XYZ file of C-alpha atoms in Angstrom:
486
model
C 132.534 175.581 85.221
C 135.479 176.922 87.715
C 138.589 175.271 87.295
C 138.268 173.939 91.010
C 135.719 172.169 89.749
C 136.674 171.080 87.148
C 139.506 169.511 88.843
C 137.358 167.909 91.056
C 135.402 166.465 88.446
C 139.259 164.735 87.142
C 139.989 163.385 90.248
C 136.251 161.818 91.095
C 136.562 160.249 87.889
C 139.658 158.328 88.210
C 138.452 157.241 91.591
C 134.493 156.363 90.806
C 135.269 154.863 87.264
C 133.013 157.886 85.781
C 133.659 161.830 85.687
C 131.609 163.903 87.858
C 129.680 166.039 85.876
C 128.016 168.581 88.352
C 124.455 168.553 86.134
C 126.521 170.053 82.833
C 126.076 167.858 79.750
C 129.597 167.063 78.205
C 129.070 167.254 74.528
C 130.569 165.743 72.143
C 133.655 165.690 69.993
C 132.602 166.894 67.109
C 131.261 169.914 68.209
C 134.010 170.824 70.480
C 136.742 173.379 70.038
C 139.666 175.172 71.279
C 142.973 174.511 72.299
C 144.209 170.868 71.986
C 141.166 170.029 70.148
C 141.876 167.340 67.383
C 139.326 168.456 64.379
C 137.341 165.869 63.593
C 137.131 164.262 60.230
C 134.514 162.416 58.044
C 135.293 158.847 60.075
C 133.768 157.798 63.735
C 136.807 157.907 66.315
C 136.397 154.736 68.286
C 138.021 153.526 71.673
C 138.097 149.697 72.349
C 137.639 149.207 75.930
C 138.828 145.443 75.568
C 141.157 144.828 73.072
C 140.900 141.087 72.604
C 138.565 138.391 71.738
C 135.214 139.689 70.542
C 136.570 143.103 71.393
C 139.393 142.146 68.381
C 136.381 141.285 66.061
C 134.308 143.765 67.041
C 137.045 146.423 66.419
C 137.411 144.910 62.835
C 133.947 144.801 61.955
C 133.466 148.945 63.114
C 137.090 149.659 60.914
C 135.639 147.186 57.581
C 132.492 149.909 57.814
C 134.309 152.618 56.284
C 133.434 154.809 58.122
C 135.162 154.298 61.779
C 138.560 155.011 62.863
C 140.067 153.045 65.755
C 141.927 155.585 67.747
C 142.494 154.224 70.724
C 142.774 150.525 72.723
C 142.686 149.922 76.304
C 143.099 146.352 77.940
C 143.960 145.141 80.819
C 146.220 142.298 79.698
C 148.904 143.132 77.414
C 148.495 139.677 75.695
C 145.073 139.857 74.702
C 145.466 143.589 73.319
C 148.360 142.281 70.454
C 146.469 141.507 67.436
C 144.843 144.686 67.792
C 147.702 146.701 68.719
C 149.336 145.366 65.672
C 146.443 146.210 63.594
C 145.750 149.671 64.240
C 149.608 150.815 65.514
C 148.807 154.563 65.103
C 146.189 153.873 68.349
C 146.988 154.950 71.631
C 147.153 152.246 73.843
C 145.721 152.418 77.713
C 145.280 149.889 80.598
C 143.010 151.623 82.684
C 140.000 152.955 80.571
C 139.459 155.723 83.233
C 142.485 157.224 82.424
C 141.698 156.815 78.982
C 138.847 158.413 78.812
C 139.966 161.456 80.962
C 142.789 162.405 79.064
C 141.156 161.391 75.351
C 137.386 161.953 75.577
C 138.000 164.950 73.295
C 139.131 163.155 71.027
C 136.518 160.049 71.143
C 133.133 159.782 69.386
C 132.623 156.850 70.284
C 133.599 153.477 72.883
C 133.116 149.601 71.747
C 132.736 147.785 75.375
C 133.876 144.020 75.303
C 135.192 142.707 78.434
C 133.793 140.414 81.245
C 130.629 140.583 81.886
C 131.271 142.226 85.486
C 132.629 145.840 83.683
C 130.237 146.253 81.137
C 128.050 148.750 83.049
C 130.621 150.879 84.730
C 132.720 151.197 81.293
C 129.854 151.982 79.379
C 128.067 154.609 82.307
C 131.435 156.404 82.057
C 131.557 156.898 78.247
C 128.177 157.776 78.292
C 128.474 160.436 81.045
C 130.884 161.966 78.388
C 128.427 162.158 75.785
C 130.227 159.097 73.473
C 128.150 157.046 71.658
C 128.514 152.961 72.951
C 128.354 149.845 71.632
C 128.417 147.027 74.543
C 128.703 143.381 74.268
C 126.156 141.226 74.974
C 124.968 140.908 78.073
C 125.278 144.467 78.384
C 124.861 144.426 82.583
C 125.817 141.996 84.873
C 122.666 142.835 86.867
C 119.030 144.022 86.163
C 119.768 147.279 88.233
C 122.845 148.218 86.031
C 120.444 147.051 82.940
C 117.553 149.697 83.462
C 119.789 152.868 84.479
C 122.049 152.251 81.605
C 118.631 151.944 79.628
C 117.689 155.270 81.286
C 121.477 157.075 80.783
C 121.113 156.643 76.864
C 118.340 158.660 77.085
C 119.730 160.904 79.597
C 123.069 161.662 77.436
C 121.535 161.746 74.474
C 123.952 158.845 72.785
C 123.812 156.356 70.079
C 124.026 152.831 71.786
C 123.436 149.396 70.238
C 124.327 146.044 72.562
C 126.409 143.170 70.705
C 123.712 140.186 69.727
C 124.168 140.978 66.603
C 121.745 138.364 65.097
C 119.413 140.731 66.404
C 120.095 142.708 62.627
C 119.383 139.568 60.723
C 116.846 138.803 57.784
C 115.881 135.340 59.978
C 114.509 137.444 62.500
C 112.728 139.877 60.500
C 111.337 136.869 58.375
C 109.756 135.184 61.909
C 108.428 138.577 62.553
C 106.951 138.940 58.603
C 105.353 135.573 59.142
C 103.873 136.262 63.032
C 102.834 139.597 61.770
C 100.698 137.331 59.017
C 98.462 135.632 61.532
C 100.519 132.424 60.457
C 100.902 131.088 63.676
C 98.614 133.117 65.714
C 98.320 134.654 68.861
C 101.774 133.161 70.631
C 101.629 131.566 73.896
C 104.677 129.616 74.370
C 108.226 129.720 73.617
C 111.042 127.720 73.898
C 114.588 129.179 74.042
C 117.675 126.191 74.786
C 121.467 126.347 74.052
C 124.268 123.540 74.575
C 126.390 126.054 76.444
C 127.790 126.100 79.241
C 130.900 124.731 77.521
C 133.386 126.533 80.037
C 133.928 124.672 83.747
C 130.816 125.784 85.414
C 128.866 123.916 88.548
C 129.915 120.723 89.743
C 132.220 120.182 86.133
C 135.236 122.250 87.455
C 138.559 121.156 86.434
C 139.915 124.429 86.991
C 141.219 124.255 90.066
C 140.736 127.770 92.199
C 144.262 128.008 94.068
C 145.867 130.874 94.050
C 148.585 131.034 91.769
C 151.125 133.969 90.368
C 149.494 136.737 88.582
C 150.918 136.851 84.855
C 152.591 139.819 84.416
C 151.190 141.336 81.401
C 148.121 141.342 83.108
C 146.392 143.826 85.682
C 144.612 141.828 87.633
C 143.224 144.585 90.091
C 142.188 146.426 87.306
C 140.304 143.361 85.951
C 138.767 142.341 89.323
C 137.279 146.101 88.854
C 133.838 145.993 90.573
C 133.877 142.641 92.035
C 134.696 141.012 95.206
C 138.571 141.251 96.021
C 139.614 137.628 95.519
C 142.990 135.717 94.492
C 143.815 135.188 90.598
C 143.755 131.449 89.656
C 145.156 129.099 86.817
C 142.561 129.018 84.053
C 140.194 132.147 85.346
C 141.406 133.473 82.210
C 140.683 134.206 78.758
C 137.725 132.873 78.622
C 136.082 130.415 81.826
C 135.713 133.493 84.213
C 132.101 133.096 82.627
C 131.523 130.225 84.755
C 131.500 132.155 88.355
C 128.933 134.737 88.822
C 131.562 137.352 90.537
C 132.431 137.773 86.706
C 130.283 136.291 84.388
C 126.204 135.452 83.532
C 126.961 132.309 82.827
C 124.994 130.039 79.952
C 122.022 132.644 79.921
C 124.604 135.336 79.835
C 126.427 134.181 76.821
C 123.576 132.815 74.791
C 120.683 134.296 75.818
C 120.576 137.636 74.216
C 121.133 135.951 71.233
C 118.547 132.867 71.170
C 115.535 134.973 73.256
C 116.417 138.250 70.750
C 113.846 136.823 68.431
C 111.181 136.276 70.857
C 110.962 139.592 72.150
C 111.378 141.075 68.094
C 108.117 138.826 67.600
C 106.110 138.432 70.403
C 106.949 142.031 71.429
C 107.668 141.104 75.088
C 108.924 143.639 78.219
C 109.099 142.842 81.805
C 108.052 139.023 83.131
C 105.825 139.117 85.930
C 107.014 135.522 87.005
C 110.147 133.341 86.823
C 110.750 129.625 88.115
C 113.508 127.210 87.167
C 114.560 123.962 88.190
C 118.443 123.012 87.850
C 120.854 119.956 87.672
C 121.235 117.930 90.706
C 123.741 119.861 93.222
C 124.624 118.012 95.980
C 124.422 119.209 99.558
C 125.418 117.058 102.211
C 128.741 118.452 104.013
C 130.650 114.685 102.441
C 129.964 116.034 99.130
C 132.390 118.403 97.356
C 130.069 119.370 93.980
C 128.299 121.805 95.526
C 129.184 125.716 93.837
C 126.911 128.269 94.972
C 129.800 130.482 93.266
C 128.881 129.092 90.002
C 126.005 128.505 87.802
C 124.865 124.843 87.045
C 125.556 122.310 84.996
C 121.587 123.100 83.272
C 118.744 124.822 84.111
C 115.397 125.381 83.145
C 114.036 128.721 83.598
C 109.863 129.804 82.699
C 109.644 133.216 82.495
C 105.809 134.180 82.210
C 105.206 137.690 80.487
C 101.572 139.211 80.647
C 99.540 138.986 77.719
C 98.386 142.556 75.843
C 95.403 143.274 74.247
C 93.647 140.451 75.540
C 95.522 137.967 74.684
C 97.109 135.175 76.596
C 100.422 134.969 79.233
C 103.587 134.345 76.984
C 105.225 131.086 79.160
C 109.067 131.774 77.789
C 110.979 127.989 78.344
C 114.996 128.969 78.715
C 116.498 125.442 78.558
C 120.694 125.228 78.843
C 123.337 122.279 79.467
C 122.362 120.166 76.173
C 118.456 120.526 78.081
C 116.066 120.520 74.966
C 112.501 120.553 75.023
C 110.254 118.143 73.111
C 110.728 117.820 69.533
C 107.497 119.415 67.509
C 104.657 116.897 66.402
C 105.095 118.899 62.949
C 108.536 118.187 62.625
C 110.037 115.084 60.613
C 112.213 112.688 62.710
C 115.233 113.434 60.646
C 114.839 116.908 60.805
C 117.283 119.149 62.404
C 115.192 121.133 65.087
C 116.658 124.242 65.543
C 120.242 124.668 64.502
C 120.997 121.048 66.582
C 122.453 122.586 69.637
C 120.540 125.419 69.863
C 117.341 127.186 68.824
C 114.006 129.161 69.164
C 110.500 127.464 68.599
C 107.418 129.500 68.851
C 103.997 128.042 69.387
C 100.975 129.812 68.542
C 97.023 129.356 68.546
C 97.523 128.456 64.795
C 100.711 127.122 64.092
C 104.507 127.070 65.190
C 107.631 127.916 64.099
C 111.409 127.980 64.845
C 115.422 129.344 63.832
C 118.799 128.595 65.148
C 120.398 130.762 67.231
C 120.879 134.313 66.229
C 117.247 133.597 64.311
C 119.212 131.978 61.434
C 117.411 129.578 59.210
C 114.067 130.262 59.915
C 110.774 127.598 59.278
C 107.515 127.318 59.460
C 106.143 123.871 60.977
C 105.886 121.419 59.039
C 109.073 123.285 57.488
C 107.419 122.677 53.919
C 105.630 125.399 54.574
C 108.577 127.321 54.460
C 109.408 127.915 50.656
C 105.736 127.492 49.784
C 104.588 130.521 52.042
C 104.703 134.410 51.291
C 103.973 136.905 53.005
C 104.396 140.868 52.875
C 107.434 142.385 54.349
C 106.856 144.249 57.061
C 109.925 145.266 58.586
C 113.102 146.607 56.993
C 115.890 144.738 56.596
C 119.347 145.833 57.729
C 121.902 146.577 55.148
C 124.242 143.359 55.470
C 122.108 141.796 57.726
C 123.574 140.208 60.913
C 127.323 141.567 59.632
C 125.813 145.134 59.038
C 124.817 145.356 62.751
C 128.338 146.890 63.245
C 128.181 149.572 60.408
C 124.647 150.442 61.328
C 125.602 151.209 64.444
C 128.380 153.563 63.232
C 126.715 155.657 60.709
C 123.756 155.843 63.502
C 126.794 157.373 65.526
C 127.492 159.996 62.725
C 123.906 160.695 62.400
C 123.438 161.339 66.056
C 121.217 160.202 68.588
C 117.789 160.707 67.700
C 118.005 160.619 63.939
C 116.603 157.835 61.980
C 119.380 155.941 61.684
C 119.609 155.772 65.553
C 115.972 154.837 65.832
C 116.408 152.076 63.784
C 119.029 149.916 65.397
C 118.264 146.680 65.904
C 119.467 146.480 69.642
C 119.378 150.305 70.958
C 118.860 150.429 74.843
C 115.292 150.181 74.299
C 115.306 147.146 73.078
C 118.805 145.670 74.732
C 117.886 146.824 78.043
C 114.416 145.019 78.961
C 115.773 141.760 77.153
C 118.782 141.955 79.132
C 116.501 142.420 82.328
C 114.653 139.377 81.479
C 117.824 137.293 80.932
C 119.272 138.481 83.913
C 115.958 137.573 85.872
C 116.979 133.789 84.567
C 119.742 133.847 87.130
C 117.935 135.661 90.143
C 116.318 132.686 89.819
C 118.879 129.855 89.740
C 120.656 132.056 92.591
C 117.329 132.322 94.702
C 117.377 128.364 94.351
C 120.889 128.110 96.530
C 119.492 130.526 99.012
C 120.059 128.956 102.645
C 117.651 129.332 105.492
C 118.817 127.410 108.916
C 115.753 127.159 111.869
C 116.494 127.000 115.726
C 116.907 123.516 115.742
C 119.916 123.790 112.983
C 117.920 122.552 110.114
C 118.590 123.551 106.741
C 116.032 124.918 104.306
C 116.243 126.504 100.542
C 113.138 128.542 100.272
C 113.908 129.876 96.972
C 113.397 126.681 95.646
C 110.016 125.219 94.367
C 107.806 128.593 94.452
C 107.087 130.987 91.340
C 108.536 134.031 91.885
C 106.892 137.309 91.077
C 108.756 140.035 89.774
C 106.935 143.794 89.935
C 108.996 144.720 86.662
C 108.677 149.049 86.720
C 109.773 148.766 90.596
C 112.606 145.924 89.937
C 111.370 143.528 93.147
C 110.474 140.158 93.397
C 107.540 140.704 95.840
C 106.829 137.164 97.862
C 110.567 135.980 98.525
C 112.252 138.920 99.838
C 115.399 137.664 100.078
C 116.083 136.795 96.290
C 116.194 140.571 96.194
C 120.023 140.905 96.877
C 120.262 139.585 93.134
C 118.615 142.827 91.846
C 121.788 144.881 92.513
C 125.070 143.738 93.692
C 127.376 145.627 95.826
C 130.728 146.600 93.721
C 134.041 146.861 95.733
C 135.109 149.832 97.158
C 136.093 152.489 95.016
C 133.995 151.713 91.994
C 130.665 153.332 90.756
C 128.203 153.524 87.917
C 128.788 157.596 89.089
C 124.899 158.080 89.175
């Protein structure tokens, strides 16, 4: 490659959010050389891209493997990135992960992804596109577009990647799966998926007021806002309730979603829906009324997600249920019985029998539950070293092995598997979005289409195919300046 460009590759980069690569595969670290080339040793070299929160933890649980080294941090605020910082003070720190990444992806194997839900696809395109290995927290998009080419660009890099539900690596699940793959319960043909989330202001319960206040300044808010709409920093946006606008966040589905449907597509083996409805809580629309937030997600919703039946068999009807929404308690199921985990759970229903877990697939029974200890079955899928804590160090010693290899193959939530169970919780909120779409006739009458119809999704081509205009929620338009560089 000529070192014009080559230079225009560098300056792309920083502006695009990923390195322009001209059709030449970047490889890796480890089998780099020459000058300024750190040699590599016998430990994964990870960068945090988010330093704080679950990126803190998830930084931990990589360095408690063994076998990871974290070698670099990068957050936007200074105040989230301290723990860290502290904890791993030989670690170059960084505020702007493009930077980061262009002056250290020589010496990276590897990037950990944990920051609103808004950046996840950018950041983890532009480690990819440099042949580094990713692990991305759950969701792993913010849309279904950004879902399926970051599905496609593991592939097309040849990387490791493995998305943060990391109950997805438990023995519960693998248990429900033993027992389905036993003819215990059947052919499945409904589930029902509910959470007690949203707990953050979200809807019409929005404390947080939105007027603009000073930015703080350990924190860059520009480079925060990142893909989304320019808009004013507010009181309270931050650490944590940015989740409840969808500029930023997914929302309930978002946060618990990959988590609590994870075991329905390990057992029932699901892909694309071909159909999604919901119903949510009561918004309020006359002009008088100040509760309605089309900027936010809803107090609760109810999403059915139909998924077509293989083999024969019949339509899997997929109940999402959030806001303390639960669906009716199992006639197999004592009265004093916990169902679920209490605020949250999984129950499958079958032509035979049912059964249920908490969230992450923990605590799994069969229904009645003392079926449970009474009941054996063969194992029929292998259980991951440490369970749901050994989803981290699977994930790194996959990284070591290299894409491709066994241990790569065997991940609980590789692309594969992340990406269409992303797609299908992100299809949740096309639909609670189509549901606030406004249409206004001749006469000045107001009309929400979206609302009251099934809509039908054509899964390989990404369109809902009888409302056109719930379409916008398939890919969103990212501010000026930023790209997913494909």
């Amino acid at each position: 490659m000529s070192k014009k460009k080559s230079d225009k590759s560098r300056r792309d980069f920083i502006k695009n959010s990923a390195l322009a690569l001209g059709g030449f595969y970047i490889l890796p670290r480890h089998v780099l050389g020459g000058k300024g080339f750190t040699a590599p040793s016998d430990k994964l070299q990870v960068a945090g891209i988010g330093a704080g929160g679950k990126g803190e933890s998830d930084l931990f649980a990589f360095y408690n493997s063994g076998k990871a080294d974290i070698a670099f941090l990068c957050d936007v605020d200074d105040r989230q990135a301290v723990k860290s910082r502290q904890r791993y003070p030989k670690a170059k720190y960084y505020k702007d992960y493009r930077e980061m990444l262009d002056k250290e992806h020589m010496h990276i194997d590897a990037c950990s992804v944990s920051t609103p839900d808004h950046m996840h696809a950018v950041q983890a395109m532009a480690a990819m596109q440099l042949g580094k290995h990713v692990y991305v927290q759950k969701p792993m998009a913010h849309d279904i577009y950004e879902a399926r080419i970051m599905t496609k660009a593991a592939h097309d890099y040849n990387v490791v990647t493995q998305m943060g539900n990391q109950g997805s690596s438990g023995d519960g699940v693998r248990m429900l799966q033993d027992w389905h793959a036993a003819g215990l319960i059947g052919d499945i043909h409904t589930i029902y998926c509910y959470t007690d989330r949203p707990v953050w202001p979200q809807g019409v319960n929005r404390p947080v007021s939105t007027t603009p206040a000073a930015i703080p300044p350990e924190l860059d808010f520009n480079l925060w806002l990142g893909t989304a709409p320019q808009k004013d920093y507010f009181e309270g946006l931050l650490p944590f309730n940015w989740r409840g606008w969808w500029d930023y966040g997914t929302g309930a589905l978002g946060d618990m979603a990959c988590h609590i449907m994870a075991p329905a597509f390990a057992v029932a083996g699901l892909g694309y829906p071909i159909a999604a409805e919901c119903s949510v809580a009561t918004r309020y629309t006359a002009p008088w009324q100040k509760l309605y937030a089309p900027d936010s997600g809803p107090m609760g919703s109810h999403i059915i997600l139909t998924f077509q039946g293989q083999n024969g068999k019949p339509n899997v009807k997929l109940h999402w249920m959030d806001g303390g929404i639960q669906p009716e308690r199992p006639a197999e199921l004592g009265p004093n019985e916990i169902m679920g985990d209490g605020g949250n759970g999984v129950i499958f229903e079958g032509t035979k029998g049912k059964m249920m877990a908490g969230t992450y697939g923990i605590n799994p029974q069969l229904l009645p539950t003392n079926l449970t200890k009474t009941t054996t079955v063969p194992k029929t899928v292998d259980r991951v070293k440490g369970g749901e804590g050994g989803h981290y160090a699977a994930w790194v010693e996959a990284c070591i092995a290299g894409a491709g290899s066994k241990e790569a193959k065997a991940l609980s939530s590789h692309f594969d598997i992340a990406g269409p169970l992303t797609e299908s919780v992100l299809m949740g909120n096309l639909a609670i979005r189509s549901y606030d779409i406004k249409s206004t006739d001749k006469k000045g009458s107001t009309s929400y289409p979206g609302r009251n119809i099934q809509l039908l999704w054509d899964g390989p081509n990404m369109k809902i195919t009888n409302f056109e205009e719930a379409n916008q929620y398939v890919k969103r338009t990212y501010r000026e300046g930023w790209s997913l560089g494909v």
